[in-house]
Amino acid sequence: VVYLNPGSSASRDFHENIFPQLKNDFIDTGIVSFYPKNFVTEDEIEKDSLNIAYALWLECINDIKPEKYWEFYDNLFKTQPDNPSLILKDIGISGDDFDYCMRNSRFAHLKEDIKEVEDFGINIVPAVYIGVNGKDNAIIQGAGDYAQLRRALLFASAKVGA
C-alpha cells in the first residue's frame, strides 16, 4: 500500500521516478500487489484543502470508471488543477456522471484512508506500508529511495516464498 498526496512534490517524485521501477520489477511480475491510498488527515477536512478535493475526485473516478483511475491520477499529478473538468474531458468521463458521484457518494474509502493514516502514525509522504500475511509489517515514510524500497520488498517477498 502506498499513501500519496497528489499536491506533494515528494509524492509526485515517487509517482514519476520510483513507481515505474516498482511496477516493472515487482507489480508486473506478480511479486507484490499494489494498492494506492490517499494521504489525508482530519485537519485537511476542516481546512477544506485541495488534497481533500483530489482524494474525493479519485474516489469518484474509481467508482465511475476504475480503468481510468491511473490516467486521471497521472494527469492530476502533472497538472495540479483546481477543477477536474479538463482531465475528465481528456479521459472521456462525463462531467454529469462525475458531479452526480460528488453529490451522492459517502466516500467510505476516504474515511478508511484517514483512519489508517492516523492509526499508522504516517506523517510524511510518500509512505509505503508493506504487509506480509498480516504480520511482519513495515512502514517506510518518505519512501524516496528506490534501493531502500527494493530491499524491503525483497526481504518481505522472501518471507512468503515469492
PDB file of N, CA, C and O in Angstrom, residues 1-3 14 18 22 26 31-35 37 116 120 122 126-141 143 145-160 162:
ATOM      1  N   VAL A   1       0.862  -1.164   0.000  1.00  0.00           N
ATOM      2  CA  VAL A   1       0.000   0.000   0.000  1.00  0.00           C
ATOM      3  C   VAL A   1       0.907   1.225   0.000  1.00  0.00           C
ATOM      4  O   VAL A   1       1.875   1.295   0.755  1.00  0.00           O
ATOM      5  N   VAL A   2       0.587   2.165  -0.851  1.00  0.00           N
ATOM      6  CA  VAL A   2       1.342   3.411  -0.841  1.00  0.00           C
ATOM      7  C   VAL A   2       0.375   4.567  -0.616  1.00  0.00           C
ATOM      8  O   VAL A   2      -0.690   4.628  -1.219  1.00  0.00           O
ATOM      9  N   TYR A   3       0.729   5.432   0.319  1.00  0.00           N
ATOM     10  CA  TYR A   3      -0.049   6.625   0.644  1.00  0.00           C
ATOM     11  C   TYR A   3       0.605   7.804  -0.058  1.00  0.00           C
ATOM     12  O   TYR A   3       1.779   8.083   0.160  1.00  0.00           O
ATOM     13  N   PHE A  14       7.828  10.351  -6.360  1.00  0.00           N
ATOM     14  CA  PHE A  14       7.624   8.913  -6.223  1.00  0.00           C
ATOM     15  C   PHE A  14       6.868   8.377  -7.435  1.00  0.00           C
ATOM     16  O   PHE A  14       7.248   7.374  -8.039  1.00  0.00           O
ATOM     17  N   ILE A  18       9.937   6.570  -9.009  1.00  0.00           N
ATOM     18  CA  ILE A  18      10.052   5.301  -8.292  1.00  0.00           C
ATOM     19  C   ILE A  18       8.975   4.314  -8.726  1.00  0.00           C
ATOM     20  O   ILE A  18       9.255   3.132  -8.942  1.00  0.00           O
ATOM     21  N   LEU A  22       9.141   0.283  -9.593  1.00  0.00           N
ATOM     22  CA  LEU A  22       8.386  -0.613  -8.722  1.00  0.00           C
ATOM     23  C   LEU A  22       7.417  -1.457  -9.547  1.00  0.00           C
ATOM     24  O   LEU A  22       7.320  -2.675  -9.371  1.00  0.00           O
ATOM     25  N   PHE A  26       8.301  -5.356  -9.571  1.00  0.00           N
ATOM     26  CA  PHE A  26       7.535  -6.082  -8.556  1.00  0.00           C
ATOM     27  C   PHE A  26       6.054  -6.283  -8.879  1.00  0.00           C
ATOM     28  O   PHE A  26       5.507  -7.347  -8.628  1.00  0.00           O
ATOM     29  N   ILE A  31       5.099 -10.205  -7.991  1.00  0.00           N
ATOM     30  CA  ILE A  31       5.755 -10.398  -6.693  1.00  0.00           C
ATOM     31  C   ILE A  31       4.981  -9.691  -5.591  1.00  0.00           C
ATOM     32  O   ILE A  31       4.850 -10.202  -4.487  1.00  0.00           O
ATOM     33  N   VAL A  32       4.456  -8.498  -5.903  1.00  0.00           N
ATOM     34  CA  VAL A  32       3.666  -7.762  -4.912  1.00  0.00           C
ATOM     35  C   VAL A  32       2.368  -7.274  -5.540  1.00  0.00           C
ATOM     36  O   VAL A  32       2.259  -7.115  -6.753  1.00  0.00           O
ATOM     37  N   SER A  33       1.397  -7.035  -4.693  1.00  0.00           N
ATOM     38  CA  SER A  33       0.169  -6.360  -5.087  1.00  0.00           C
ATOM     39  C   SER A  33       0.320  -4.908  -4.659  1.00  0.00           C
ATOM     40  O   SER A  33       0.966  -4.618  -3.654  1.00  0.00           O
ATOM     41  N   PHE A  34      -0.275  -4.027  -5.418  1.00  0.00           N
ATOM     42  CA  PHE A  34      -0.109  -2.597  -5.177  1.00  0.00           C
ATOM     43  C   PHE A  34      -1.469  -1.959  -4.979  1.00  0.00           C
ATOM     44  O   PHE A  34      -2.378  -2.164  -5.789  1.00  0.00           O
ATOM     45  N   TYR A  35      -1.606  -1.201  -3.899  1.00  0.00           N
ATOM     46  CA  TYR A  35      -2.850  -0.514  -3.598  1.00  0.00           C
ATOM     47  C   TYR A  35      -2.549   0.946  -3.258  1.00  0.00           C
ATOM     48  O   TYR A  35      -1.909   1.214  -2.256  1.00  0.00           O
ATOM     49  N   LYS A  37      -3.426   4.594  -1.851  1.00  0.00           N
ATOM     50  CA  LYS A  37      -4.337   5.181  -0.865  1.00  0.00           C
ATOM     51  C   LYS A  37      -4.069   6.680  -0.816  1.00  0.00           C
ATOM     52  O   LYS A  37      -2.980   7.150  -1.133  1.00  0.00           O
ATOM     53  N   GLU A 116      -6.491   4.991   8.690  1.00  0.00           N
ATOM     54  CA  GLU A 116      -5.213   4.283   8.542  1.00  0.00           C
ATOM     55  C   GLU A 116      -4.031   5.228   8.726  1.00  0.00           C
ATOM     56  O   GLU A 116      -3.060   4.881   9.405  1.00  0.00           O
ATOM     57  N   PHE A 120      -1.557   4.402  11.740  1.00  0.00           N
ATOM     58  CA  PHE A 120      -0.171   4.040  11.437  1.00  0.00           C
ATOM     59  C   PHE A 120       0.820   5.140  11.814  1.00  0.00           C
ATOM     60  O   PHE A 120       2.028   4.940  11.746  1.00  0.00           O
ATOM     61  N   ILE A 122       1.351   7.896  10.167  1.00  0.00           N
ATOM     62  CA  ILE A 122       2.009   8.394   8.954  1.00  0.00           C
ATOM     63  C   ILE A 122       1.916   9.910   8.930  1.00  0.00           C
ATOM     64  O   ILE A 122       0.848  10.481   9.069  1.00  0.00           O
ATOM     65  N   PRO A 126       5.881  10.245   0.285  1.00  0.00           N
ATOM     66  CA  PRO A 126       5.071   9.043   0.204  1.00  0.00           C
ATOM     67  C   PRO A 126       5.401   8.099   1.357  1.00  0.00           C
ATOM     68  O   PRO A 126       6.507   8.102   1.878  1.00  0.00           O
ATOM     69  N   ALA A 127       4.409   7.325   1.737  1.00  0.00           N
ATOM     70  CA  ALA A 127       4.607   6.309   2.771  1.00  0.00           C
ATOM     71  C   ALA A 127       4.188   4.972   2.184  1.00  0.00           C
ATOM     72  O   ALA A 127       3.129   4.865   1.571  1.00  0.00           O
ATOM     73  N   VAL A 128       5.029   3.970   2.349  1.00  0.00           N
ATOM     74  CA  VAL A 128       4.748   2.646   1.816  1.00  0.00           C
ATOM     75  C   VAL A 128       4.566   1.692   2.988  1.00  0.00           C
ATOM     76  O   VAL A 128       5.435   1.595   3.857  1.00  0.00           O
ATOM     77  N   TYR A 129       3.423   1.032   3.005  1.00  0.00           N
ATOM     78  CA  TYR A 129       3.115   0.017   4.019  1.00  0.00           C
ATOM     79  C   TYR A 129       3.314  -1.336   3.350  1.00  0.00           C
ATOM     80  O   TYR A 129       2.700  -1.638   2.336  1.00  0.00           O
ATOM     81  N   ILE A 130       4.210  -2.132   3.920  1.00  0.00           N
ATOM     82  CA  ILE A 130       4.486  -3.464   3.389  1.00  0.00           C
ATOM     83  C   ILE A 130       3.968  -4.472   4.398  1.00  0.00           C
ATOM     84  O   ILE A 130       4.431  -4.507   5.542  1.00  0.00           O
ATOM     85  N   GLY A 131       3.006  -5.266   3.988  1.00  0.00           N
ATOM     86  CA  GLY A 131       2.427  -6.272   4.870  1.00  0.00           C
ATOM     87  C   GLY A 131       2.651  -7.660   4.311  1.00  0.00           C
ATOM     88  O   GLY A 131       2.553  -7.891   3.116  1.00  0.00           O
ATOM     89  N   VAL A 132       2.977  -8.589   5.201  1.00  0.00           N
ATOM     90  CA  VAL A 132       3.193  -9.976   4.817  1.00  0.00           C
ATOM     91  C   VAL A 132       2.248 -10.843   5.638  1.00  0.00           C
ATOM     92  O   VAL A 132       2.484 -11.064   6.828  1.00  0.00           O
ATOM     93  N   ASN A 133       1.171 -11.272   5.007  1.00  0.00           N
ATOM     94  CA  ASN A 133       0.210 -12.157   5.676  1.00  0.00           C
ATOM     95  C   ASN A 133      -0.233 -11.643   7.036  1.00  0.00           C
ATOM     96  O   ASN A 133      -0.366 -12.407   7.995  1.00  0.00           O
ATOM     97  N   GLY A 134      -0.422 -10.326   7.151  1.00  0.00           N
ATOM     98  CA  GLY A 134      -0.931  -9.756   8.389  1.00  0.00           C
ATOM     99  C   GLY A 134       0.071  -9.636   9.519  1.00  0.00           C
ATOM    100  O   GLY A 134      -0.276  -9.280  10.633  1.00  0.00           O
ATOM    101  N   LYS A 135       1.324  -9.954   9.271  1.00  0.00           N
ATOM    102  CA  LYS A 135       2.350  -9.799  10.309  1.00  0.00           C
ATOM    103  C   LYS A 135       3.649  -9.335   9.663  1.00  0.00           C
ATOM    104  O   LYS A 135       3.736  -9.247   8.453  1.00  0.00           O
ATOM    105  N   ASP A 136       4.639  -9.070  10.477  1.00  0.00           N
ATOM    106  CA  ASP A 136       5.924  -8.583   9.966  1.00  0.00           C
ATOM    107  C   ASP A 136       5.736  -7.383   9.042  1.00  0.00           C
ATOM    108  O   ASP A 136       6.362  -7.285   7.997  1.00  0.00           O
ATOM    109  N   ASN A 137       4.862  -6.476   9.441  1.00  0.00           N
ATOM    110  CA  ASN A 137       4.565  -5.313   8.620  1.00  0.00           C
ATOM    111  C   ASN A 137       5.604  -4.217   8.837  1.00  0.00           C
ATOM    112  O   ASN A 137       6.190  -4.114   9.910  1.00  0.00           O
ATOM    113  N   ALA A 138       5.799  -3.423   7.801  1.00  0.00           N
ATOM    114  CA  ALA A 138       6.740  -2.307   7.882  1.00  0.00           C
ATOM    115  C   ALA A 138       6.149  -1.095   7.177  1.00  0.00           C
ATOM    116  O   ALA A 138       5.408  -1.243   6.209  1.00  0.00           O
ATOM    117  N   ILE A 139       6.491   0.059   7.678  1.00  0.00           N
ATOM    118  CA  ILE A 139       6.091   1.308   7.026  1.00  0.00           C
ATOM    119  C   ILE A 139       7.359   2.093   6.739  1.00  0.00           C
ATOM    120  O   ILE A 139       8.177   2.329   7.629  1.00  0.00           O
ATOM    121  N   ILE A 140       7.504   2.472   5.486  1.00  0.00           N
ATOM    122  CA  ILE A 140       8.629   3.314   5.083  1.00  0.00           C
ATOM    123  C   ILE A 140       8.043   4.682   4.767  1.00  0.00           C
ATOM    124  O   ILE A 140       7.320   4.844   3.781  1.00  0.00           O
ATOM    125  N   GLN A 141       8.322   5.651   5.626  1.00  0.00           N
ATOM    126  CA  GLN A 141       7.818   7.007   5.406  1.00  0.00           C
ATOM    127  C   GLN A 141       8.850   7.807   4.623  1.00  0.00           C
ATOM    128  O   GLN A 141      10.047   7.675   4.846  1.00  0.00           O
ATOM    129  N   ALA A 143       9.331   7.496   1.382  1.00  0.00           N
ATOM    130  CA  ALA A 143       9.945   6.478   0.522  1.00  0.00           C
ATOM    131  C   ALA A 143      10.411   7.087  -0.794  1.00  0.00           C
ATOM    132  O   ALA A 143       9.812   6.886  -1.830  1.00  0.00           O
ATOM    133  N   ASP A 145      13.616   6.653  -1.934  1.00  0.00           N
ATOM    134  CA  ASP A 145      14.811   5.944  -2.374  1.00  0.00           C
ATOM    135  C   ASP A 145      14.405   4.550  -2.854  1.00  0.00           C
ATOM    136  O   ASP A 145      13.997   3.702  -2.065  1.00  0.00           O
ATOM    137  N   TYR A 146      14.505   4.321  -4.168  1.00  0.00           N
ATOM    138  CA  TYR A 146      14.081   3.039  -4.717  1.00  0.00           C
ATOM    139  C   TYR A 146      14.902   1.881  -4.158  1.00  0.00           C
ATOM    140  O   TYR A 146      14.357   0.809  -3.889  1.00  0.00           O
ATOM    141  N   ALA A 147      16.181   2.074  -3.954  1.00  0.00           N
ATOM    142  CA  ALA A 147      17.033   0.989  -3.447  1.00  0.00           C
ATOM    143  C   ALA A 147      16.544   0.520  -2.073  1.00  0.00           C
ATOM    144  O   ALA A 147      16.483  -0.687  -1.805  1.00  0.00           O
ATOM    145  N   GLN A 148      16.183   1.459  -1.198  1.00  0.00           N
ATOM    146  CA  GLN A 148      15.675   1.100   0.124  1.00  0.00           C
ATOM    147  C   GLN A 148      14.350   0.346   0.011  1.00  0.00           C
ATOM    148  O   GLN A 148      14.141  -0.671   0.672  1.00  0.00           O
ATOM    149  N   LEU A 149      13.469   0.839  -0.826  1.00  0.00           N
ATOM    150  CA  LEU A 149      12.177   0.194  -1.020  1.00  0.00           C
ATOM    151  C   LEU A 149      12.365  -1.202  -1.628  1.00  0.00           C
ATOM    152  O   LEU A 149      11.723  -2.166  -1.198  1.00  0.00           O
ATOM    153  N   ARG A 150      13.246  -1.316  -2.577  1.00  0.00           N
ATOM    154  CA  ARG A 150      13.527  -2.609  -3.225  1.00  0.00           C
ATOM    155  C   ARG A 150      14.024  -3.627  -2.202  1.00  0.00           C
ATOM    156  O   ARG A 150      13.565  -4.771  -2.173  1.00  0.00           O
ATOM    157  N   ARG A 151      14.955  -3.221  -1.355  1.00  0.00           N
ATOM    158  CA  ARG A 151      15.471  -4.130  -0.311  1.00  0.00           C
ATOM    159  C   ARG A 151      14.348  -4.603   0.608  1.00  0.00           C
ATOM    160  O   ARG A 151      14.251  -5.790   0.934  1.00  0.00           O
ATOM    161  N   ALA A 152      13.489  -3.681   1.027  1.00  0.00           N
ATOM    162  CA  ALA A 152      12.387  -4.035   1.927  1.00  0.00           C
ATOM    163  C   ALA A 152      11.416  -4.996   1.243  1.00  0.00           C
ATOM    164  O   ALA A 152      10.951  -5.960   1.862  1.00  0.00           O
ATOM    165  N   LEU A 153      11.132  -4.765  -0.021  1.00  0.00           N
ATOM    166  CA  LEU A 153      10.210  -5.650  -0.744  1.00  0.00           C
ATOM    167  C   LEU A 153      10.823  -7.026  -0.995  1.00  0.00           C
ATOM    168  O   LEU A 153      10.133  -8.048  -0.888  1.00  0.00           O
ATOM    169  N   LEU A 154      12.104  -7.068  -1.313  1.00  0.00           N
ATOM    170  CA  LEU A 154      12.768  -8.365  -1.498  1.00  0.00           C
ATOM    171  C   LEU A 154      12.793  -9.158  -0.190  1.00  0.00           C
ATOM    172  O   LEU A 154      12.554 -10.371  -0.180  1.00  0.00           O
ATOM    173  N   PHE A 155      13.061  -8.474   0.906  1.00  0.00           N
ATOM    174  CA  PHE A 155      13.064  -9.121   2.219  1.00  0.00           C
ATOM    175  C   PHE A 155      11.674  -9.673   2.552  1.00  0.00           C
ATOM    176  O   PHE A 155      11.520 -10.827   2.953  1.00  0.00           O
ATOM    177  N   ALA A 156      10.641  -8.867   2.308  1.00  0.00           N
ATOM    178  CA  ALA A 156       9.272  -9.286   2.601  1.00  0.00           C
ATOM    179  C   ALA A 156       8.853 -10.432   1.685  1.00  0.00           C
ATOM    180  O   ALA A 156       8.220 -11.399   2.131  1.00  0.00           O
ATOM    181  N   SER A 157       9.202 -10.354   0.402  1.00  0.00           N
ATOM    182  CA  SER A 157       8.783 -11.398  -0.538  1.00  0.00           C
ATOM    183  C   SER A 157       9.507 -12.716  -0.233  1.00  0.00           C
ATOM    184  O   SER A 157       8.948 -13.789  -0.440  1.00  0.00           O
ATOM    185  N   ALA A 158      10.716 -12.639   0.300  1.00  0.00           N
ATOM    186  CA  ALA A 158      11.446 -13.870   0.670  1.00  0.00           C
ATOM    187  C   ALA A 158      10.726 -14.598   1.815  1.00  0.00           C
ATOM    188  O   ALA A 158      10.758 -15.830   1.895  1.00  0.00           O
ATOM    189  N   LYS A 159      10.049 -13.843   2.658  1.00  0.00           N
ATOM    190  CA  LYS A 159       9.323 -14.440   3.787  1.00  0.00           C
ATOM    191  C   LYS A 159       8.132 -15.276   3.331  1.00  0.00           C
ATOM    192  O   LYS A 159       7.725 -16.200   4.013  1.00  0.00           O
ATOM    193  N   VAL A 160       7.569 -14.917   2.175  1.00  0.00           N
ATOM    194  CA  VAL A 160       6.410 -15.659   1.682  1.00  0.00           C
ATOM    195  C   VAL A 160       6.783 -16.570   0.517  1.00  0.00           C
ATOM    196  O   VAL A 160       5.913 -17.194  -0.078  1.00  0.00           O
ATOM    197  N   ALA A 162       8.000 -15.767  -2.451  1.00  0.00           N
ATOM    198  CA  ALA A 162       7.654 -15.255  -3.788  1.00  0.00           C
ATOM    199  C   ALA A 162       8.819 -15.388  -4.740  1.00  0.00           C
ATOM    200  O   ALA A 162       9.941 -15.529  -4.390  1.00  0.00           O
TER     201      ALA A 162
END
